[in-house]
């Protein structure tokens, strides 16, 4: 009739515990009572037990719920335990917790601990421990992200997961946003936010530093169902043709080309110039100048005017052809 010394000496099956109920315990009763009280006390506020990490780190053998695991061995099992048993485990080093049927980790992904990391495990069946809560580097972290620091968090009002990262060519914060669509944001070493965002209607790319070190704070690319805008000195190149809907059945309220359009176009500021914002040499016209002649080919975004060069050029060519035909008729050219 052995007197139990620890939680591990007890069984969840009453008939398997001592005394058996058919034997005389005599003067041993006080030993059983004191042992039971000690074991009961051990489940609450007992100092942490310390166990060295190993392939099988049997945390169920500790008297108290708090367990400190030392070392940096890979852990494939937390021992048999018993159903309902719970352990708060603190790590002093980098242990790989291998996800398996015996160590149930959210996402079925192995994690690597660091000094000070703490998790809570519950034994759901013999030799099966489920990770139910805890922090590993501030969050559950997979081996593939073992060089990350900080938190992965999910906010309210949609997906808002952000992972501080370092290494490679980018340092800062990488996030996935999804309040009304899908997007990725990242912070560069200067802590400025860049982003790519997309929803059902459009996507946009916003960067604060271009590859040529030109400072720019704004959206440089926006693609919607109706337009593609490239800003900040960007170029758009298409391997195939660039076309737009121009079916006459889609148009009304036509106004004829003015008779003096060619003369007025001759006064538009045009030629070669240097771009102040990009420093590049280009050829074109002045938007403010051509706007006085063809106001509908000029648009404005964020205070910057743009020209629909194709529209302006084609209408100008038609006006020039009509002028040429009129001169030929006047000169009697067949």
Coordinates of C-alpha atoms in Angstrom, one line a residue, residues 84-233:
X84 CA -7.0 17.0 -18.8
X85 CA -3.4 17.7 -17.5
X86 CA -2.3 21.3 -18.3
X87 CA 1.2 22.7 -18.2
X88 CA 2.6 26.2 -18.5
X89 CA 6.0 25.7 -20.1
X90 CA 8.8 28.4 -20.1
X91 CA 11.8 27.9 -22.4
X92 CA 15.4 29.1 -21.7
X93 CA 16.7 28.4 -25.2
X94 CA 15.9 27.7 -28.8
X95 CA 14.0 24.4 -28.9
X96 CA 12.3 23.2 -32.1
X97 CA 8.8 21.9 -31.2
X98 CA 8.0 19.5 -33.9
X99 CA 4.3 19.6 -35.0
X100 CA 2.8 16.1 -35.1
X101 CA -0.1 14.0 -33.9
X102 CA 1.5 14.1 -30.4
X103 CA 2.3 17.9 -30.4
X104 CA -0.7 19.6 -31.9
X105 CA 0.2 23.1 -33.0
X106 CA -2.2 25.6 -34.8
X107 CA -1.5 25.4 -38.5
X108 CA 0.4 22.1 -38.0
X109 CA 3.6 24.1 -38.3
X110 CA 6.7 23.4 -36.2
X111 CA 7.9 26.4 -34.1
X112 CA 11.2 27.4 -32.7
X113 CA 11.3 28.9 -29.2
X114 CA 13.6 31.6 -27.8
X115 CA 14.7 32.3 -24.2
X116 CA 11.8 33.5 -22.2
X117 CA 9.1 32.1 -24.5
X118 CA 6.1 30.6 -22.7
X119 CA 3.3 28.3 -23.9
X120 CA 0.4 26.5 -22.4
X121 CA -0.1 22.8 -23.3
X122 CA -3.1 20.6 -22.5
X123 CA -3.0 16.8 -22.6
X124 CA -6.1 15.7 -24.5
X125 CA -5.2 12.0 -24.6
X126 CA -2.3 9.9 -23.6
X127 CA 0.9 11.2 -25.3
X128 CA -1.1 13.9 -27.1
X129 CA -0.5 17.6 -26.1
X130 CA -2.3 20.5 -27.7
X131 CA -0.8 24.0 -27.7
X132 CA -3.6 26.2 -26.6
X133 CA -2.0 29.5 -25.9
X134 CA 1.3 31.3 -25.4
X135 CA 4.0 33.5 -27.0
X136 CA 6.9 32.5 -29.1
X137 CA 8.9 35.6 -29.9
X138 CA 5.7 37.6 -29.2
X139 CA 3.7 35.3 -31.3
X140 CA 3.5 31.7 -32.7
X141 CA 6.4 31.6 -35.2
X142 CA 7.2 29.0 -37.8
X143 CA 10.7 27.8 -38.4
X144 CA 10.7 29.5 -41.8
X145 CA 10.2 32.8 -40.1
X146 CA 12.7 32.1 -37.3
X147 CA 14.7 35.3 -38.2
X148 CA 11.6 37.4 -37.6
X149 CA 11.1 39.5 -34.5
X150 CA 8.0 41.1 -33.0
X151 CA 4.3 40.3 -33.4
X152 CA 2.0 38.8 -36.0
X153 CA -1.4 40.2 -35.1
X154 CA -4.9 40.1 -36.4
X155 CA -7.0 43.2 -35.8
X156 CA -10.7 43.8 -36.1
X157 CA -12.7 44.9 -39.1
X158 CA -10.9 42.6 -41.5
X159 CA -7.6 41.0 -41.8
X160 CA -4.7 43.2 -40.6
X161 CA -1.7 41.0 -40.0
X162 CA 1.7 42.7 -39.7
X163 CA 5.0 41.1 -39.4
X164 CA 8.1 43.1 -38.5
X165 CA 11.0 41.8 -40.6
X166 CA 14.7 42.3 -41.1
X167 CA 17.3 41.0 -43.4
X168 CA 18.0 41.0 -47.2
X169 CA 17.4 44.3 -48.8
X170 CA 14.3 45.4 -46.8
X171 CA 14.0 46.3 -43.2
X172 CA 10.7 47.3 -41.5
X173 CA 7.2 46.1 -41.4
X174 CA 5.4 43.8 -43.9
X175 CA 1.6 43.6 -43.6
X176 CA -1.4 42.1 -45.3
X177 CA -4.5 44.3 -45.3
X178 CA -8.0 43.2 -46.2
X179 CA -10.7 45.5 -44.9
X180 CA -12.3 45.8 -48.4
X181 CA -9.8 44.1 -50.6
X182 CA -6.3 42.7 -50.5
X183 CA -3.1 44.5 -50.1
X184 CA 0.5 44.4 -48.9
X185 CA 2.2 47.2 -47.1
X186 CA 5.8 47.5 -46.0
X187 CA 8.0 50.0 -44.3
X188 CA 11.4 50.8 -45.6
X189 CA 14.5 51.6 -43.4
X190 CA 13.3 55.2 -43.2
X191 CA 10.0 54.0 -41.7
X192 CA 8.0 55.3 -44.7
X193 CA 5.0 53.2 -45.7
X194 CA 4.7 51.7 -49.2
X195 CA 1.8 49.7 -50.3
X196 CA 0.2 47.5 -53.0
X197 CA -3.6 47.3 -52.8
X198 CA -6.3 45.6 -54.9
X199 CA -10.0 45.1 -54.7
X200 CA -12.7 44.2 -57.2
X201 CA -12.4 47.5 -59.1
X202 CA -8.8 48.4 -59.2
X203 CA -5.3 48.0 -57.8
X204 CA -2.7 50.6 -57.0
X205 CA 1.0 50.7 -56.1
X206 CA 2.3 53.4 -53.8
X207 CA 6.0 53.8 -53.1
X208 CA 7.9 56.6 -51.4
X209 CA 11.4 56.0 -52.8
X210 CA 12.0 55.1 -56.4
X211 CA 14.9 52.9 -57.6
X212 CA 16.7 56.0 -59.0
X213 CA 16.6 57.5 -55.5
X214 CA 14.1 60.1 -56.5
X215 CA 11.9 61.0 -53.6
X216 CA 8.2 60.7 -54.3
X217 CA 5.2 60.4 -52.0
X218 CA 2.2 59.3 -53.9
X219 CA 0.5 56.6 -55.9
X220 CA 2.6 55.8 -58.9
X221 CA 0.4 53.1 -60.5
X222 CA -3.4 52.8 -60.5
X223 CA -5.2 50.3 -62.7
X224 CA -9.0 50.4 -62.6
X225 CA -11.7 49.0 -64.9
X226 CA -11.6 52.1 -67.0
X227 CA -8.0 53.4 -66.8
X228 CA -4.3 52.8 -66.1
X229 CA -2.4 55.7 -64.5
X230 CA 1.4 55.6 -64.2
X231 CA 2.9 58.6 -62.2
X232 CA 6.2 59.7 -60.8
X233 CA 8.1 59.4 -64.1

